[in-house]
Short mmCIF file of C-alpha atoms and ligand atoms in Angstrom, two decimals:
data_model
loop_
_atom_site.label_atom_id
_atom_site.label_comp_id
_atom_site.label_asym_id
_atom_site.label_seq_id
_atom_site.Cartn_x
_atom_site.Cartn_y
_atom_site.Cartn_z
CA UNK L 120 118.64 121.93 147.80
CA UNK L 121 116.65 120.51 144.96
CA UNK L 122 118.58 118.52 142.41
CA UNK L 123 118.67 119.75 138.82
CA UNK L 124 115.78 118.17 136.93
CA UNK L 125 117.54 115.53 134.85
CA UNK L 126 116.33 114.68 131.34
CA UNK L 127 114.03 111.64 131.10
CA UNK L 128 116.22 108.55 131.13
CA UNK L 129 116.05 106.71 127.80
CA UNK L 130 113.33 104.08 127.89
CA UNK L 131 114.89 100.67 128.03
CA UNK L 132 111.75 99.24 126.49
CA UNK L 133 111.22 99.93 122.82
CA UNK L 134 107.43 99.38 123.05
CA UNK L 135 105.28 100.34 120.08
CA UNK L 136 108.28 101.29 117.94
CA UNK L 137 109.43 97.69 118.26
CA UNK L 138 105.94 96.54 117.35
CA UNK L 139 106.09 98.65 114.20
CA UNK L 140 109.54 97.27 113.38
CA UNK L 141 108.26 93.71 113.88
CA UNK L 142 105.16 94.26 111.75
CA UNK L 143 107.33 95.63 108.94
CA UNK L 144 109.71 92.71 109.45
CA UNK L 145 106.85 90.22 109.05
CA UNK L 146 105.68 92.06 105.94
CA UNK L 147 109.24 91.91 104.61
CA UNK L 148 109.26 88.16 105.25
CA UNK L 149 106.05 87.72 103.23
CA UNK L 150 107.40 89.95 100.45
CA UNK L 151 110.62 87.92 100.33
CA UNK L 152 108.57 84.74 99.97
CA UNK L 153 106.72 86.28 97.03
CA UNK L 154 109.92 87.33 95.32
CA UNK L 155 111.75 84.01 95.87
CA UNK L 156 108.69 82.14 94.60
CA UNK L 157 109.33 83.75 91.21
CA UNK L 158 111.71 80.78 90.81
CA UNK L 159 108.62 78.58 90.53
CA UNK L 160 105.97 80.93 89.24
CA UNK L 161 103.35 78.34 88.37
CA UNK L 162 103.49 76.59 91.73
CA UNK L 163 102.01 77.57 95.09
CA UNK L 164 103.98 79.91 97.34
CA UNK L 165 104.57 79.17 101.01
CA UNK L 166 101.84 81.71 101.83
CA UNK L 167 99.39 80.06 99.45
CA UNK L 168 100.31 76.64 100.82
CA UNK L 169 99.41 78.00 104.27
CA UNK L 170 96.07 79.21 102.90
CA UNK L 171 95.43 75.78 101.37
CA UNK L 172 96.33 74.03 104.63
CA UNK L 173 93.96 76.36 106.45
CA UNK L 174 91.15 75.56 103.99
CA UNK L 175 91.78 71.81 104.32
CA UNK L 176 91.78 71.97 108.08
CA UNK L 177 88.81 74.27 108.30
CA UNK L 178 86.83 72.28 105.72
CA UNK L 179 86.30 69.56 108.31
CA UNK L 180 84.12 71.82 110.39
CA UNK L 181 82.16 73.22 107.47
CA UNK L 182 78.53 72.30 107.11
CA UNK L 183 78.55 73.53 103.56
CA UNK L 184 81.12 72.50 101.05
CA UNK L 185 83.22 75.48 100.32
CA UNK L 186 80.36 77.80 99.53
CA UNK L 187 80.95 80.66 101.88
CA UNK L 188 84.62 80.33 102.68
CA UNK L 189 85.90 79.48 99.24
CA UNK L 190 84.12 82.16 97.27
CA UNK L 191 86.47 84.43 95.38
CA UNK L 192 86.34 87.32 97.87
CA UNK L 193 86.81 85.04 100.81
CA UNK L 194 90.01 83.68 99.35
CA UNK L 195 91.34 87.23 99.06
CA UNK L 196 90.17 87.83 102.63
CA UNK L 197 92.06 84.75 103.74
CA UNK L 198 95.24 86.06 102.08
CA UNK L 199 94.83 89.48 103.71
CA UNK L 200 94.01 87.74 107.00
CA UNK L 201 97.23 85.72 106.76
CA UNK L 202 99.19 88.93 106.22
CA UNK L 203 97.51 90.68 109.16
CA UNK L 204 98.01 87.75 111.54
CA UNK L 205 101.67 87.50 110.47
CA UNK L 206 102.16 91.20 111.09
CA UNK L 207 100.53 90.99 114.52
CA UNK L 208 102.82 88.14 115.50
CA UNK L 209 105.73 90.13 114.04
CA UNK L 210 104.68 93.13 116.15
CA UNK L 211 104.61 91.01 119.28
CA UNK L 212 108.10 89.72 118.49
CA UNK L 213 109.33 93.23 117.62
CA UNK L 214 108.46 94.55 121.09
CA UNK L 215 111.19 92.27 122.41
CA UNK L 216 113.72 93.25 119.75
CA UNK L 217 116.00 95.26 122.03
CA UNK L 218 115.98 93.27 125.25
CA UNK L 219 115.72 89.84 123.72
CA UNK L 220 116.81 89.81 120.10
CA UNK L 221 117.04 86.03 120.30
CA UNK L 222 113.25 85.90 120.69
CA UNK L 223 112.92 87.65 117.33
CA UNK L 224 115.30 85.23 115.65
CA UNK L 225 113.63 82.19 117.16
CA UNK L 226 110.18 83.60 116.32
CA UNK L 227 111.00 84.13 112.66
CA UNK L 228 112.76 80.75 112.63
CA UNK L 229 109.55 79.08 113.79
CA UNK L 230 107.72 81.00 111.06
CA UNK L 231 110.11 79.59 108.46
CA UNK L 232 109.81 76.03 109.73
CA UNK L 233 106.00 76.28 109.75
CA UNK L 234 106.10 77.57 106.20
CA UNK L 235 108.23 74.63 105.12
CA UNK L 236 105.85 72.19 106.80
CA UNK L 237 102.88 73.79 105.00
CA UNK L 238 104.66 73.73 101.65
CA UNK L 239 105.64 70.09 102.13
CA UNK L 240 102.03 68.98 102.23
CA UNK L 241 101.01 71.15 99.28
CA UNK L 242 101.26 69.20 96.06
CA UNK L 243 101.63 72.32 93.94
CA UNK L 244 104.48 73.89 95.91
CA UNK L 245 108.04 73.18 94.77
CA UNK L 246 109.93 71.81 97.78
CA UNK L 247 113.36 73.38 97.11
CA UNK L 248 111.86 76.76 96.21
CA UNK L 249 109.64 76.68 99.31
CA UNK L 250 112.55 75.88 101.61
CA UNK L 251 114.57 78.67 100.06
CA UNK L 252 111.64 81.10 100.26
CA UNK L 253 110.83 80.23 103.87
CA UNK L 254 114.45 80.43 105.04
CA UNK L 255 115.08 83.68 103.16
CA UNK L 256 111.75 85.06 104.42
CA UNK L 257 112.59 84.20 108.02
CA UNK L 258 116.08 85.69 107.77
CA UNK L 259 114.91 88.89 106.09
CA UNK L 260 112.03 89.19 108.58
CA UNK L 261 114.27 88.87 111.62
CA UNK L 262 116.94 91.07 110.02
CA UNK L 263 114.56 93.91 109.14
CA UNK L 264 112.90 93.77 112.56
CA UNK L 265 116.18 93.91 114.48
CA UNK L 266 117.74 96.51 112.21
CA UNK L 267 114.76 98.88 112.37
CA UNK L 268 114.31 98.39 116.12
CA UNK L 269 117.99 99.12 116.80
CA UNK L 270 118.15 102.13 114.51
CA UNK L 271 115.06 103.62 116.06
CA UNK L 272 116.16 102.87 119.59
CA UNK L 273 119.53 104.51 118.87
CA UNK L 274 117.80 107.61 117.49
CA UNK L 275 115.73 107.81 120.65
CA UNK L 276 118.79 107.54 122.86
CA UNK L 277 120.58 110.28 120.92
CA UNK L 278 117.50 112.44 121.13
CA UNK L 279 117.30 111.92 124.89
CA UNK L 280 121.00 112.73 125.39
CA UNK L 281 121.07 115.73 123.10
CA UNK L 282 117.92 117.82 123.55
CA UNK L 283 118.93 119.99 120.58
CA UNK L 284 118.26 117.01 118.33
CA UNK L 285 114.58 116.69 119.31
CA UNK L 286 112.47 115.06 116.64
CA UNK L 287 115.31 112.84 115.39
CA UNK L 288 113.56 109.65 116.43
CA UNK L 289 110.30 110.63 114.77
CA UNK L 290 112.10 111.58 111.55
CA UNK L 291 114.13 108.37 111.52
CA UNK L 292 111.04 106.23 112.09
CA UNK L 293 109.10 108.02 109.36
CA UNK L 294 111.94 107.84 106.84
CA UNK L 295 113.06 104.25 107.54
CA UNK L 296 109.52 103.02 107.98
CA UNK L 297 108.42 104.76 104.81
CA UNK L 298 111.32 103.39 102.79
CA UNK L 299 110.77 99.88 104.15
CA UNK L 300 107.04 100.00 103.39
CA UNK L 301 107.64 101.34 99.88
CA UNK L 302 110.25 98.66 99.09
CA UNK L 303 107.88 95.98 100.38
CA UNK L 304 104.92 97.17 98.37
CA UNK L 305 106.94 97.50 95.19
CA UNK L 306 108.52 94.07 95.77
CA UNK L 307 105.19 92.35 96.37
CA UNK L 308 103.51 94.16 93.50
CA UNK L 309 106.32 93.27 91.11
CA UNK L 310 106.51 89.63 92.24
CA UNK L 311 102.74 89.15 92.07
CA UNK L 312 102.36 90.59 88.60
CA UNK L 313 105.41 88.76 87.29
CA UNK L 314 104.10 85.48 88.66
CA UNK L 315 100.65 86.15 87.29
CA UNK L 316 101.99 86.75 83.79
CA UNK L 317 104.11 83.58 83.90
CA UNK L 318 101.05 81.65 85.10
CA UNK L 319 98.91 83.03 82.32
CA UNK L 320 101.51 82.11 79.71
CA UNK L 321 101.97 78.60 81.12
CA UNK L 322 98.23 78.00 81.14
CA UNK L 323 97.86 79.12 77.51
CA UNK L 324 95.65 76.79 75.60
CA UNK L 325 97.92 75.06 73.12
CA UNK L 326 95.35 73.40 70.93
CA UNK L 327 91.92 74.38 69.76
CA UNK L 328 89.12 72.09 70.88
CA UNK L 329 88.33 69.77 67.95
CA UNK L 330 84.76 69.49 66.75
CA UNK L 331 82.78 66.99 68.75
CA UNK L 332 79.84 64.86 67.73
CA UNK L 333 76.70 65.69 69.72
CA UNK L 334 75.08 62.54 71.11
CA UNK L 335 71.70 64.24 71.39
CA UNK L 336 70.15 67.34 69.90
CA UNK L 337 70.03 70.39 72.10
CA UNK L 338 66.63 71.97 71.41
CA UNK L 339 66.66 75.51 70.07
CA UNK L 340 63.09 76.45 71.06
CA UNK L 341 63.72 76.50 74.80
CA UNK L 342 61.65 78.74 77.07
CA UNK L 343 64.37 81.38 77.38
CA UNK L 344 64.49 82.00 73.64
CA UNK L 345 62.46 83.53 70.87
CA UNK L 346 59.58 85.98 70.89
CA UNK L 347 57.73 84.08 73.60
CA UNK L 348 60.74 83.90 75.93
CA UNK L 349 59.90 84.01 79.62
CA UNK L 350 61.89 86.80 81.14
CA UNK L 351 64.01 85.73 84.09
CA UNK L 352 63.87 81.96 83.52
CA UNK L 353 67.26 80.16 83.65
CA UNK L 354 68.61 79.58 80.15
CA UNK L 355 68.45 75.92 79.20
CA UNK L 356 72.22 75.88 78.60
CA UNK L 357 74.02 77.85 81.30
CA UNK L 358 76.59 80.24 79.81
CA UNK L 359 80.09 79.28 80.98
CA UNK L 360 80.61 82.65 82.64
CA UNK L 361 77.47 82.17 84.73
CA UNK L 362 78.23 78.57 85.68
CA UNK L 363 78.73 78.19 89.43
CA UNK L 364 82.20 77.40 90.67
CA UNK L 365 83.12 75.38 93.76
CA UNK L 366 86.50 74.04 94.81
CA UNK L 367 88.95 73.96 97.68
CA UNK L 368 91.85 75.66 95.96
CA UNK L 369 93.26 78.95 97.09
CA UNK L 370 94.39 79.65 93.55
CA UNK L 371 93.27 77.92 90.37
CA UNK L 372 95.99 75.40 89.50
CA UNK L 373 98.00 76.23 86.38
CA UNK L 374 98.41 73.14 84.28
CA UNK L 375 100.67 73.06 81.25
CA UNK L 376 98.78 70.74 78.89
CA UNK L 377 101.91 70.03 76.85
CA UNK L 378 103.52 68.18 79.76
CA UNK L 379 100.36 67.05 81.57
CA UNK L 380 99.33 63.39 81.56
CA UNK L 381 96.37 61.45 82.88
CA UNK L 382 96.94 57.98 84.30
CA UNK L 383 94.31 55.29 84.79
CA UNK L 384 95.67 52.92 87.38
CA UNK L 385 94.96 50.80 90.42
CA UNK L 386 92.79 47.71 89.97
CA UNK L 387 93.16 47.56 86.18
CA UNK L 388 94.73 44.99 83.86
CA UNK L 389 96.70 47.61 81.92
CA UNK L 390 97.70 50.96 83.32
CA UNK L 391 96.95 53.71 80.77
CA UNK L 392 98.69 57.04 80.45
CA UNK L 393 97.18 59.64 78.16
CA UNK L 394 98.55 62.98 77.02
CA UNK L 395 96.33 65.94 76.21
CA UNK L 396 96.86 65.25 72.51
CA UNK L 397 95.94 61.57 72.99
CA UNK L 398 92.57 62.68 74.32
CA UNK L 399 91.95 65.35 71.70
CA UNK L 400 92.89 62.94 68.91
CA UNK L 401 90.07 60.59 69.85
CA UNK L 402 86.52 60.85 68.56
CA UNK L 403 85.06 63.43 70.89
CA UNK L 404 81.42 63.53 71.84
CA UNK L 405 79.36 66.37 73.24
CA UNK L 406 76.76 65.67 75.91
CA UNK L 407 74.53 68.12 77.79
CA UNK L 408 74.57 67.28 81.50
CA UNK L 409 73.20 69.16 84.50
CA UNK L 410 75.75 69.35 87.29
CA UNK L 411 74.96 70.27 90.87
CA UNK L 412 76.73 70.89 94.15
CA UNK L 413 75.57 68.99 97.22
CA UNK L 414 75.79 72.28 99.14
CA UNK L 415 73.01 73.84 97.10
CA UNK L 416 70.25 75.04 99.40
CA UNK L 417 66.71 74.77 98.09
CA UNK L 418 66.17 77.68 95.70
CA UNK L 419 69.86 78.41 95.18
CA UNK L 420 72.08 78.45 92.12
CA UNK L 421 74.89 75.93 92.68
CA UNK L 422 73.61 74.02 89.68
CA UNK L 423 74.02 74.47 85.95
CA UNK L 424 73.52 72.75 82.63
CA UNK L 425 76.40 72.70 80.16
CA UNK L 426 77.38 70.94 76.95
CA UNK L 427 80.39 68.87 77.92
CA UNK L 428 82.91 67.67 75.33
CA UNK L 429 85.05 64.62 75.92
CA UNK L 430 85.11 60.85 75.82
CA UNK L 431 83.18 58.19 77.65
CA UNK L 432 84.82 56.95 80.83
CA UNK L 433 83.42 53.51 79.98
CA UNK L 434 85.62 53.37 76.84
CA UNK L 435 88.76 54.18 78.83
CA UNK L 436 87.87 51.63 81.49
CA UNK L 437 87.34 48.98 78.86
CA UNK L 438 90.81 49.64 77.44
CA UNK L 439 92.36 49.50 80.90
CA UNK L 440 90.37 46.42 81.95
CA UNK L 441 88.66 46.83 85.31
CA UNK L 442 89.64 44.03 87.68
CA UNK L 443 87.22 42.05 89.80
CA UNK L 444 86.82 43.57 93.23
CA UNK L 445 87.18 47.17 92.06
CA UNK L 446 84.36 49.10 93.72
CA UNK L 447 85.20 52.75 93.39
CA UNK L 448 86.52 55.09 90.72
CA UNK L 449 88.62 57.73 92.42
CA UNK L 450 89.59 60.87 90.55
CA UNK L 451 92.55 62.82 91.87
CA UNK L 452 93.48 66.34 90.87
CA UNK L 453 96.91 67.89 90.43
CA UNK L 454 96.50 69.54 93.84
CA UNK L 455 95.52 66.33 95.61
CA UNK L 456 91.73 66.74 95.81
CA UNK L 457 89.94 63.40 95.48
CA UNK L 458 86.38 62.33 94.67
CA UNK L 459 85.13 58.75 94.28
CA UNK L 460 82.01 57.10 92.91
CA UNK L 461 80.79 53.53 92.32
CA UNK L 462 82.34 51.67 89.36
CA UNK L 463 78.81 50.81 88.17
CA UNK L 464 77.96 54.45 87.56
CA UNK L 465 80.56 54.56 84.79
CA UNK L 466 79.42 51.26 83.28
CA UNK L 467 75.62 51.31 83.58
CA UNK L 468 75.10 53.10 80.29
CA UNK L 469 74.97 56.69 81.52
CA UNK L 470 77.38 59.13 79.91
CA UNK L 471 80.04 59.39 82.64
CA UNK L 472 82.71 61.43 80.90
CA UNK L 473 86.29 62.53 80.83
CA UNK L 474 85.74 66.15 79.83
CA UNK L 475 88.00 68.56 77.94
CA UNK L 476 85.45 71.10 76.69
CA UNK L 477 82.54 73.13 78.02
CA UNK L 478 79.87 74.73 75.85
CA UNK L 479 81.94 74.26 72.71
CA UNK L 480 85.20 75.70 74.04
CA UNK L 481 88.28 74.39 75.80
CA UNK L 482 87.53 73.77 79.46
CA UNK L 483 88.29 77.03 81.32
CA UNK L 484 90.93 76.93 84.08
CA UNK L 485 88.30 77.51 86.80
CA UNK L 486 86.33 74.52 85.58
CA UNK L 487 89.26 72.11 85.46
CA UNK L 488 91.54 72.66 82.44
CA UNK L 489 92.94 70.54 80.92
CA UNK L 490 90.53 67.74 81.92
CA UNK L 491 87.89 66.83 84.47
CA UNK L 492 85.25 64.21 85.14
CA UNK L 493 81.50 64.72 84.87
CA UNK L 494 79.10 61.95 85.90
CA UNK L 495 75.38 62.46 85.23
CA UNK L 496 73.26 62.04 88.34
CA UNK L 497 76.01 62.49 90.95
CA UNK L 498 76.82 65.57 93.02
CA UNK L 499 80.13 67.20 92.12
CA UNK L 500 81.85 66.39 95.42
CA UNK L 501 81.87 62.64 94.69
CA UNK L 502 82.46 62.77 90.98
CA UNK L 503 83.43 65.91 89.10
CA UNK L 504 87.19 66.14 89.81
CA UNK L 505 88.72 69.15 88.05
CA UNK L 506 92.41 69.46 87.02
CA UNK L 507 92.37 65.67 86.87
CA UNK L 508 95.69 63.84 86.93
CA UNK L 509 94.76 60.33 87.91
CA UNK L 510 91.84 57.91 87.82
CA UNK L 511 92.28 55.06 90.30
CA UNK L 512 90.23 51.90 90.41
CA UNK L 513 90.03 51.05 94.08
CA UNK L 514 87.77 49.79 96.88
CA UNK L 515 85.60 51.70 99.35
CA UNK L 516 88.46 51.55 101.85
CA UNK L 517 89.79 54.67 100.19
CA UNK L 518 87.85 57.87 100.95
CA UNK L 519 87.50 60.95 98.79
CA UNK L 520 88.27 64.43 100.19
CA UNK L 521 84.84 65.26 101.63
CA UNK L 522 83.94 61.84 103.09
CA UNK L 523 85.98 62.01 106.33
CA UNK L 524 84.67 65.58 106.64
CA UNK L 525 81.17 64.37 107.29
CA UNK L 526 79.63 64.03 103.83
CA UNK L 527 77.96 60.92 102.52
CA UNK L 528 79.99 58.28 100.66
CA UNK L 529 77.41 58.11 97.87
CA UNK L 530 76.09 61.27 96.29
CA UNK L 531 73.15 60.72 93.93
CA UNK L 532 71.53 64.05 93.01
CA UNK L 533 68.14 64.48 94.65
CA UNK L 534 65.15 65.52 92.55
CA UNK L 535 64.92 69.29 92.91
CA UNK L 536 62.87 72.15 91.46
CA UNK L 537 63.32 75.89 91.62
CA UNK L 538 61.17 78.95 90.94
CA UNK L 539 63.13 81.55 88.92
CA UNK L 540 60.25 84.02 88.42
CA UNK L 541 58.69 85.76 90.19
CA UNK L 542 61.37 86.44 92.80
CA UNK L 543 60.75 85.97 96.48
CA UNK L 544 59.17 89.15 97.95
CA UNK L 545 58.48 90.54 94.48
CA UNK L 546 55.65 93.05 94.10
CA UNK L 547 53.44 92.20 91.17
CA UNK L 548 50.61 93.83 89.33
CA UNK L 549 47.34 91.89 89.26
CA UNK L 550 46.72 90.01 86.00
CA UNK L 551 48.37 87.12 84.19
CA UNK L 552 51.85 86.48 85.55
CA UNK L 553 54.16 83.65 84.47
CA UNK L 554 55.50 81.44 87.23
CA UNK L 555 58.57 79.70 85.82
CA UNK L 556 61.79 77.92 86.70
CA UNK L 557 63.78 74.74 86.30
CA UNK L 558 63.62 71.21 87.72
CA UNK L 559 66.13 68.40 87.55
CA UNK L 560 66.70 64.74 88.37
CA UNK L 561 69.67 63.85 86.14
CA UNK L 562 69.57 60.35 84.57
CA UNK L 563 65.92 59.93 85.61
CA UNK L 564 64.53 63.06 84.02
CA UNK L 565 61.49 65.05 85.06
CA UNK L 566 58.05 63.70 84.28
CA UNK L 567 55.96 66.51 85.74
CA UNK L 568 56.31 69.82 87.57
CA UNK L 569 53.49 71.06 89.78
CA UNK L 570 52.86 74.48 91.27
CA UNK L 571 50.71 75.36 94.26
CA UNK L 572 49.50 78.87 95.07
CA UNK L 573 48.48 79.34 98.71
CA UNK L 574 46.30 76.35 99.67
CA UNK L 575 45.05 75.82 96.15
CA UNK L 576 45.33 72.63 94.11
CA UNK L 577 48.65 71.47 92.66
CA UNK L 578 48.61 72.55 89.02
CA UNK L 579 50.69 70.95 86.29
CA UNK L 580 53.19 73.34 84.68
CA UNK L 581 54.11 73.25 80.99
CA UNK L 582 57.54 71.72 80.43
CA UNK L 583 60.05 73.05 77.91
CA UNK L 584 61.90 70.76 75.50
CA UNK L 585 64.99 68.89 76.75
CA UNK L 586 67.92 67.13 75.11
CA UNK L 587 67.82 64.16 77.48
CA UNK L 588 67.01 63.01 80.99
CA UNK L 589 70.54 64.07 82.05
CA UNK L 590 69.54 67.73 81.91
CA UNK L 591 67.20 69.96 83.77
CA UNK L 592 63.89 71.04 82.31
CA UNK L 593 62.45 74.52 82.13
CA UNK L 594 58.81 74.81 83.23
CA UNK L 595 56.18 77.53 83.37
CA UNK L 596 52.61 78.19 84.41
CA UNK L 597 50.51 81.28 83.68
CA UNK L 598 48.94 82.53 86.90
CA UNK L 599 45.98 84.88 87.34
CA UNK L 600 47.44 86.97 90.12
CA UNK L 601 44.82 88.59 92.39
CA UNK L 602 45.46 91.38 94.85
CA UNK L 603 46.94 90.37 98.20
CA UNK L 604 49.76 88.29 99.66
CA UNK L 605 50.44 84.93 98.09
CA UNK L 606 52.70 81.98 98.64
CA UNK L 607 53.91 79.91 95.70
CA UNK L 608 55.63 76.54 95.91
CA UNK L 609 56.87 74.02 93.38
CA UNK L 610 57.52 70.29 93.30
CA UNK L 611 58.76 67.90 90.64
CA UNK L 612 57.96 64.31 89.82
CA UNK L 613 60.96 62.41 88.45
CA UNK L 614 61.10 59.92 85.59
CA UNK L 615 60.54 57.06 88.05
CA UNK L 616 57.24 58.65 89.08
CA UNK L 617 58.54 59.72 92.48
CA UNK L 618 57.43 63.09 93.81
CA UNK L 619 60.07 65.41 95.27
CA UNK L 620 59.87 65.30 99.05
CA UNK L 621 58.54 68.30 100.99
CA UNK L 622 60.53 67.22 104.03
CA UNK L 623 63.11 69.87 104.88
CA UNK L 624 66.72 68.72 105.15
CA UNK L 625 69.98 70.69 105.22
CA UNK L 626 72.65 70.05 102.56
CA UNK L 627 74.81 67.93 104.89
CA UNK L 628 75.40 65.04 104.65
CA UNK L 629 73.85 64.13 101.29
CA UNK L 630 71.95 67.05 99.78
CA UNK L 631 69.12 69.41 100.76
CA UNK L 632 65.44 68.56 100.42
CA UNK L 633 62.26 70.59 100.72
CA UNK L 634 60.08 72.56 98.34
CA UNK L 635 61.14 75.94 97.02
CA UNK L 636 58.55 78.38 98.33
CA UNK L 637 58.29 82.11 97.66
CA UNK L 638 56.08 84.94 98.90
CA UNK L 639 54.79 87.66 96.60
CA UNK L 640 52.60 90.72 96.99
CA UNK L 641 50.10 91.52 94.26
CA UNK L 642 48.88 95.12 94.13
N1 MTE Y 123 90.05 69.43 91.94
C1 MTE Y 123 88.83 69.68 92.43
N2 MTE Y 123 87.75 69.27 91.74
C2 MTE Y 123 86.51 69.51 92.21
C3 MTE Y 123 86.32 70.18 93.44
C4 MTE Y 123 87.48 70.60 94.15
O1 MTE Y 123 87.40 71.19 95.24
N3 MTE Y 123 88.72 70.35 93.61
N4 MTE Y 123 85.04 70.41 93.90
C5 MTE Y 123 83.97 69.56 93.39
C6 MTE Y 123 82.65 70.08 93.71
S1 MTE Y 123 82.19 70.05 95.35
C7 MTE Y 123 81.79 70.51 92.74
S2 MTE Y 123 80.18 70.86 93.10
C8 MTE Y 123 82.22 70.64 91.33
C9 MTE Y 123 81.99 72.05 90.83
O2 MTE Y 123 82.45 72.19 89.52
P1 MTE Y 123 82.50 73.62 88.87
O3 MTE Y 123 83.33 74.50 89.75
O4 MTE Y 123 83.06 73.45 87.50
O5 MTE Y 123 81.07 74.11 88.81
O6 MTE Y 123 83.59 70.36 91.18
C10 MTE Y 123 84.08 69.28 91.91
N5 MTE Y 123 85.45 69.07 91.51
MO1 MO Y 124 80.03 70.60 95.43
#
């Protein structure tokens, strides 16, 4: 006698439903962090602190400073990646929600502790708010996971016991899951936009940039202007919106200039502390300086020329009194980034500056508001600290951010030239074609730029006017393009008479070398 077929026994394992509960729980934890961080809207959240820690750790293995990873889109990708990884871990925990709820609690507890550790080492995260956010996030995460998993498991059991209630589990999962997801999205959306608006208000520029006295005249008849303008050549002064941006921050720091101060300390006779007003009340000067990133590959655009407004670092150092034995000037930003350069480079007569303005306007947040350093002739990674909070006179024992990560202690900019037009692989029509671009060797200046087509002779290009040797120079050469494939290369000779090396070197550890070379087809 065959036994009655009994209904499927309820699964003891919750399986993928638990995974879904856990993923939603992790998302709820992240959303809670966002909401609690409203208590300190201008600071970094636990999630952002984790992103920053990741960047710092990962930076060590980067051959190129920040270029790929720290681009705007990649930072968003990192944030989304953090959320996905958290949800995967949450899913893994959620699958154990019924049999071993303790695992879920411990898992989210570990999450919270990790978050606190990350926030502790982030200089822009408020410690009490981070602890609160992490603990609340962990508790909500575990709570949501366990609650959803239990509710869904119960619905399944009921469904298994009472066949007339088929579909109950599916409906419960859809409704609860949908409500949970909606609450999370609304919570995150609200918290993000509220924080963003507080940040924008806090970062409001409080005082208009006073008029500055130009130290040199910026020529108006540059090769990008007027009726004779060469189309496609880099403008002599790079518009602020087009100026490259490189930094290690996950989010641009928000600095309230009304409470911000800059301290000059370390090996000085008198420690100086300046407010934003103190700086703006001084006699400001405006100096055009070409700034460049050490990560710039030959032919690339991590370089720009701007008119910087500020005061001479040399004047500040004189007031503070540099002590004997001081070797290095270390700038530190509000988020803890550091960059150091030799004391001599601020005192040898070049215009090393404390900067508050760029191209006639208040320094934009992305470029270091309220103040940054700019030192002619040095790569940004050893000199151009943005969101500056401290200038320390110290020895070489102290190392700036990128030095232990494999970059050279000294970072003088190497003489470099670039072809802007024609483009690589461009198809041209036979006839007279301008070959044009820029070349730079800040502090030394450019004496000559030479262009070679195929195996022909090196021909001297015509140089545009410049304001000083601290800036790049525009150059151009009319070329009689004949049908066929051609290769064009450029080299510069600096103010010391030294020709740019053709030897190819990668950016690490102290800047790329080689000649920018392009191929064109003339039809
Ligand atoms: N606080 C801070 N300042 C910084 C950096 C940074 O990561 N953090 N990067 C430096 C590097 S590597 C360069 S090349 C320049 C770039 O300045 P910009 O973004 O204004 O072009 O800033 C420098 N100052
Ligand atoms: Mo850089």
